[in-house]
Short mmCIF file of C-alpha atoms in Angstrom, two decimals:
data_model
loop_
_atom_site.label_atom_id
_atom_site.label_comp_id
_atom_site.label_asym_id
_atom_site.label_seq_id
_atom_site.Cartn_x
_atom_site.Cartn_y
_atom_site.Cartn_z
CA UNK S 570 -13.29 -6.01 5.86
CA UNK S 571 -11.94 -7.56 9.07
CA UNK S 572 -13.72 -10.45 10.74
CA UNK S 573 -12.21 -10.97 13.94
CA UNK S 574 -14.25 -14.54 15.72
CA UNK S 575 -13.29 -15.02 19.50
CA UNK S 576 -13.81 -18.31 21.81
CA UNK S 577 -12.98 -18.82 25.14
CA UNK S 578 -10.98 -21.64 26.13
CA UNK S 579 -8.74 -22.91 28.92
CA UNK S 580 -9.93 -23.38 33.07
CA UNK S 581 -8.36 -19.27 32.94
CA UNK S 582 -11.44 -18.61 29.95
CA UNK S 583 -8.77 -17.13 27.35
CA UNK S 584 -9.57 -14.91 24.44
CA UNK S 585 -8.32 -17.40 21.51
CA UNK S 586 -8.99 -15.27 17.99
CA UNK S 587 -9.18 -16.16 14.72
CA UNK S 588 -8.83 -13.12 12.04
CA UNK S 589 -9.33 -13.25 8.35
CA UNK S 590 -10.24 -10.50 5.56
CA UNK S 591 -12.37 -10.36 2.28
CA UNK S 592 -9.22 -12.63 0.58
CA UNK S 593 -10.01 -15.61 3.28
CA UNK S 594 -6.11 -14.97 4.54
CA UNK S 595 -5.95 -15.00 8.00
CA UNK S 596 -4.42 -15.89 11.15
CA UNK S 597 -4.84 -17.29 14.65
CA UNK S 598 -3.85 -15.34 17.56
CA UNK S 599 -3.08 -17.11 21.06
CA UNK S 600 -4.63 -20.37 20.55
CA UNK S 601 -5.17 -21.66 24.15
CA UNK S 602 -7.31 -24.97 22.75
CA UNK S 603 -6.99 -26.88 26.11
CA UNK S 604 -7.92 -30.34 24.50
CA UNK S 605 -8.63 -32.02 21.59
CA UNK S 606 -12.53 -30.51 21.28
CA UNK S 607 -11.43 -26.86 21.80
CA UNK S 608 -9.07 -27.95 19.04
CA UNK S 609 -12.02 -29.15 16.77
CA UNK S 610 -13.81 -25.93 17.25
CA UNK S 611 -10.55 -23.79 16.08
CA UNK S 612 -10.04 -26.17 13.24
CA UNK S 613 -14.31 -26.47 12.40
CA UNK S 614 -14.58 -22.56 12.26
CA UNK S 615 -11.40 -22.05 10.24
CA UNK S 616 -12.99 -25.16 7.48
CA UNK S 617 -16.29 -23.65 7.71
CA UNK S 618 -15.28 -20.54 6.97
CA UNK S 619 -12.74 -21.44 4.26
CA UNK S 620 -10.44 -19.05 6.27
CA UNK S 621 -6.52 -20.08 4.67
CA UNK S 622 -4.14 -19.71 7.56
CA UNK S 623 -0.92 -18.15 7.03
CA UNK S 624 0.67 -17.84 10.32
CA UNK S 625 -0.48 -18.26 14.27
CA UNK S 626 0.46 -15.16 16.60
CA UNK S 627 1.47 -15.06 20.09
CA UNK S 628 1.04 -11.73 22.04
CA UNK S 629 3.15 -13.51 25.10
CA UNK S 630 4.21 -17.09 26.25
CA UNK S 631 2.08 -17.94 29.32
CA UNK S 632 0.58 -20.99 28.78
CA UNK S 633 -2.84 -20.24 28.57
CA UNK S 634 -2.11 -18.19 25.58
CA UNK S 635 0.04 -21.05 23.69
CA UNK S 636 -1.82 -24.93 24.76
CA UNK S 637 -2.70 -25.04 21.04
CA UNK S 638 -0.21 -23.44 18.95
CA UNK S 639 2.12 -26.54 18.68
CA UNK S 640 -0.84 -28.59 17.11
CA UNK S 641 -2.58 -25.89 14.80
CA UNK S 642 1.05 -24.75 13.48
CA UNK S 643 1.36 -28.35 12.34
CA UNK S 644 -2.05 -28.78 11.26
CA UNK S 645 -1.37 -25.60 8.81
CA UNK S 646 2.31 -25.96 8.10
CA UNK S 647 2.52 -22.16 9.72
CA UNK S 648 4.74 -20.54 11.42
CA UNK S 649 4.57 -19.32 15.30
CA UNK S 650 5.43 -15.81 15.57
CA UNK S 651 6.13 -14.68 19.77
CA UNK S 652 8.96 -12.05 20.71
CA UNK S 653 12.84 -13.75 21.44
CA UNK S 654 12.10 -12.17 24.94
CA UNK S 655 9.90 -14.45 25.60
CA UNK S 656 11.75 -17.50 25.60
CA UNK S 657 12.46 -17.62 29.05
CA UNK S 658 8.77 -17.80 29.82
CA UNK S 659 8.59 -21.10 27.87
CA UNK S 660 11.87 -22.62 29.26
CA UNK S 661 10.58 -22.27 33.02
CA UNK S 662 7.13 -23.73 31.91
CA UNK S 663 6.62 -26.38 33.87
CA UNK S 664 7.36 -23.84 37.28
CA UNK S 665 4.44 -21.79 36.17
CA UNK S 666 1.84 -24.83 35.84
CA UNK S 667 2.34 -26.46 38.89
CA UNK S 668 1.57 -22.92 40.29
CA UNK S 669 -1.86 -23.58 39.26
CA UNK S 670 -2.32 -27.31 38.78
CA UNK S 671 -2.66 -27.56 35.34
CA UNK S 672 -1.13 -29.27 32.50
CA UNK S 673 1.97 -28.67 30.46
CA UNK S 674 1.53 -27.19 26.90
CA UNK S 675 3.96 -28.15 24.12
CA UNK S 676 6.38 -25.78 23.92
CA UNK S 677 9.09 -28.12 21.35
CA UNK S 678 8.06 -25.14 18.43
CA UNK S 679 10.24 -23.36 16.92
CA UNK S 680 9.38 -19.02 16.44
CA UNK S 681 10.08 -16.34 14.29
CA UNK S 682 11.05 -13.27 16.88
CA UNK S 683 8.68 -10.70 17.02
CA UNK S 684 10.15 -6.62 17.61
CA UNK S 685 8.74 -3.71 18.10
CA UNK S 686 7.11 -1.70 14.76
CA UNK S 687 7.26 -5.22 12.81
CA UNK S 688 4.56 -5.30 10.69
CA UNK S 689 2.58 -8.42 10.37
CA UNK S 690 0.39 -9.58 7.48
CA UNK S 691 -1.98 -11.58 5.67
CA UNK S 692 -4.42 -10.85 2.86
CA UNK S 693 -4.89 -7.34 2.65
CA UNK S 694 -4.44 -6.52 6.20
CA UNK S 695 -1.60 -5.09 7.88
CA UNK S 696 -0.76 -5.13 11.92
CA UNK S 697 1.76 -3.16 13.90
CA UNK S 698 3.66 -4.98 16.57
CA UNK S 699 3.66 -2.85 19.63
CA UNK S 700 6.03 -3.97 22.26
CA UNK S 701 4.70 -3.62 25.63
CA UNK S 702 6.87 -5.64 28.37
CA UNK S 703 4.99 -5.88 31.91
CA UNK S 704 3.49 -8.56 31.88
CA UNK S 705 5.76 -10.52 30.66
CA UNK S 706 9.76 -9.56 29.07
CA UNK S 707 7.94 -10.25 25.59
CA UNK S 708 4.44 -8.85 25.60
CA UNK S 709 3.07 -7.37 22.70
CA UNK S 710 0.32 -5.49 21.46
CA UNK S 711 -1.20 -6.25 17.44
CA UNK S 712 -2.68 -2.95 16.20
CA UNK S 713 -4.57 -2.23 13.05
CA UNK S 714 -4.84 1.67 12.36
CA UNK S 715 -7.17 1.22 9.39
CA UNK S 716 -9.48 -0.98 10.90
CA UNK S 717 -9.01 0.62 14.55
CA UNK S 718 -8.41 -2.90 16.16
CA UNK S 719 -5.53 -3.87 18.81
CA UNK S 720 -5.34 -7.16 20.09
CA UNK S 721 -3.83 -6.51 23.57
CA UNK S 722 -3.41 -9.90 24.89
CA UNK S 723 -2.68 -9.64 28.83
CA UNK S 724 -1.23 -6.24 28.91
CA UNK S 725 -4.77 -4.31 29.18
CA UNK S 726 -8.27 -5.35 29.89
CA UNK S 727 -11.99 -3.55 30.04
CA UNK S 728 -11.23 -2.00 33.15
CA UNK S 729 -7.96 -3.94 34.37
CA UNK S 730 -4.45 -4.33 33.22
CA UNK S 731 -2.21 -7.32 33.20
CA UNK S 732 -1.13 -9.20 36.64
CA UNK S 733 2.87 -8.67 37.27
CA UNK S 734 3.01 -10.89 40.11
CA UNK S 735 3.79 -13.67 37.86
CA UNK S 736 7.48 -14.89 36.70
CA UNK S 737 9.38 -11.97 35.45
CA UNK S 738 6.53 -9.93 35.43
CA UNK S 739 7.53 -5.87 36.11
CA UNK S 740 4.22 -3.40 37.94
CA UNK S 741 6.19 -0.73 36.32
CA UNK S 742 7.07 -1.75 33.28
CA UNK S 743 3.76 -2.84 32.53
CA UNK S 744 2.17 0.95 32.93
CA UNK S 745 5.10 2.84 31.55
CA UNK S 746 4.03 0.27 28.21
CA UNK S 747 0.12 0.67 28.31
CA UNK S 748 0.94 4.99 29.14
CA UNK S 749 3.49 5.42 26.34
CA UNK S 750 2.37 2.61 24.14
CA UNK S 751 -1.31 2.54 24.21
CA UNK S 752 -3.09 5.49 25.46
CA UNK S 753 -2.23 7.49 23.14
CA UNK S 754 -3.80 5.44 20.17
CA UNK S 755 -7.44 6.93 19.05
CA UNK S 756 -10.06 7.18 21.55
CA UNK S 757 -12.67 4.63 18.78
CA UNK S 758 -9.79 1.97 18.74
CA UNK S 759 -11.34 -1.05 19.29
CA UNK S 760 -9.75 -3.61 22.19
CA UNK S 761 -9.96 -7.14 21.99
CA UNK S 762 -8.21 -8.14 25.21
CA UNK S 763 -6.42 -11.71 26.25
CA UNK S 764 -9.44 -12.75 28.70
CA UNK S 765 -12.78 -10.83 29.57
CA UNK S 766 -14.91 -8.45 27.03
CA UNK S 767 -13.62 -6.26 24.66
CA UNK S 768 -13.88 -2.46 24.83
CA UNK S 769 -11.71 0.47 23.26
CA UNK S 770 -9.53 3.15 23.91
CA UNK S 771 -11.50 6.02 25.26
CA UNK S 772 -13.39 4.13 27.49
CA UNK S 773 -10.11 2.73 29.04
CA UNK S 774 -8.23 6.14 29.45
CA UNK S 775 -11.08 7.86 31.49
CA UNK S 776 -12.75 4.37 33.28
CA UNK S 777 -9.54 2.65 34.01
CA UNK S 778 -9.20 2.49 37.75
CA UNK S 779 -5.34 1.49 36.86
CA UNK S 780 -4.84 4.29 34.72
CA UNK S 781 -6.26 7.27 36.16
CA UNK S 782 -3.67 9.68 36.99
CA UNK S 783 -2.29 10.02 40.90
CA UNK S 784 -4.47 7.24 42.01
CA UNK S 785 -2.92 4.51 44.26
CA UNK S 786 -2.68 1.29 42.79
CA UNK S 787 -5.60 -0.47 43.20
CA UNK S 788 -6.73 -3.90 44.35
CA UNK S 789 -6.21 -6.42 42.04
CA UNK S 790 -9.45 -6.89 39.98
CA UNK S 791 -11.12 -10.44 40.06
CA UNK S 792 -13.89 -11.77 37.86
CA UNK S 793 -15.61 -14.70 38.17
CA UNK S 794 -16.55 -16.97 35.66
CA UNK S 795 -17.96 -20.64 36.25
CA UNK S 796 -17.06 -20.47 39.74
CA UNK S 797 -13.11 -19.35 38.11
CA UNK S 798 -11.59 -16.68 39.06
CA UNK S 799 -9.48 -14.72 36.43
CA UNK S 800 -7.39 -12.02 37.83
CA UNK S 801 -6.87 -8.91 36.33
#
């Protein structure tokens, strides 16, 4: 059985995710621990839980995704798995911070490069790396197909999709990935987006303002969370 345990961290209220199985192998995805307490709570879960870490996964380099991956992959001697494409997203860091007045994460680690149909896994549990640029040169997608799961990090949301106004982000790109990549996954896959609630597959394809066939494209969604907004 999968256990899957989200928290929201960050001022942009990111979906950080911890995953382990029946073996207590598991793995963190994004961690985007803002300080040392958001830390603690990765860290306290993971001991209470006697969850053995094996590697920390990034679906794409933005820096709300990554603030804590530097620390935990020391803390666990793991490595940091985020596609080569992505690299340019953490060299022009500091650019995309100032944007929004917020710190600098630590971006010195080193990665292992991340394609498209890698497969990715710890204890008995197996993920599919699907590559879906847009959002950023690098995005991708973590799919289960036996336990119906995709972590879709910023590339689709319950009822939004990824922002490409951001550095080297691509409109069309982005719905040529979530139209070839995505939609055509079962209808009962469960979603467990970068920010916001999850939701699944069908629900998206029919709901999805952004997806509905020979609609304009929307207005950018915006929710609000402790006087935040998050953009969608």
């Amino acid at each position: 059985m999968l256990n899957i345990k989200n928290y929201f961290f960050n001022p942009f209220q990111e979906n950080t995710y911890i995953l382990w199985d029946d073996s207590q192998d598991g793995v963190i995805i994004d961690p985007g621990c803002y300080d040392k307490n958001e830390l603690d709570t990765v860290t306290s879960h993971i001991a209470d839980n006697h969850v053995q870490v094996k590697a920390i996964w990034l679906t794409h380099g933005h820096f709300d995704h990554i603030y804590g991956a530097a620390a935990l992959a020391k803390k666990y001697g793991v490595d940091i798995y985020l596609s080569e494409k992505d690299h340019i997203i953490l060299e022009h860091m500091a650019e995309q911070t100032s944007r929004f007045g917020v710190k600098n994460p630590d971006t010195s680690f080193k990665t292992k490069n991340l394609d498209d149909g890698d497969r990715l896994c710890f204890g008995n549990t197996s993920f599919e790396t699907i590559a879906t640029p847009g959002h950023t040169p690098g995005g991708v997608c973590f799919y289960c197909q036996e336990e119906k799961v995709l972590l879709s990090g910023d590339t689709l949301f319950a009822g939004a999709i990824g922002r490409s106004d951001l550095f080297m982000g691509e409109y069309d790109d982005l719905i040529v990935s979530i139209m070839d990549k995505i939609m055509g996954l079962d209808g009962d896959v469960r979603i467990y987006p970068g920010h916001g609630p999850s939701t699944d597959i069908g629900h998206e394809r029919t709901h999805n303002p952004f997806l509905q066939p020979f609609n304009e494209k929307p207005e950018e969604m915006v929710w609000e969370e402790d006087g935040l907004e998050i953009h969608g």
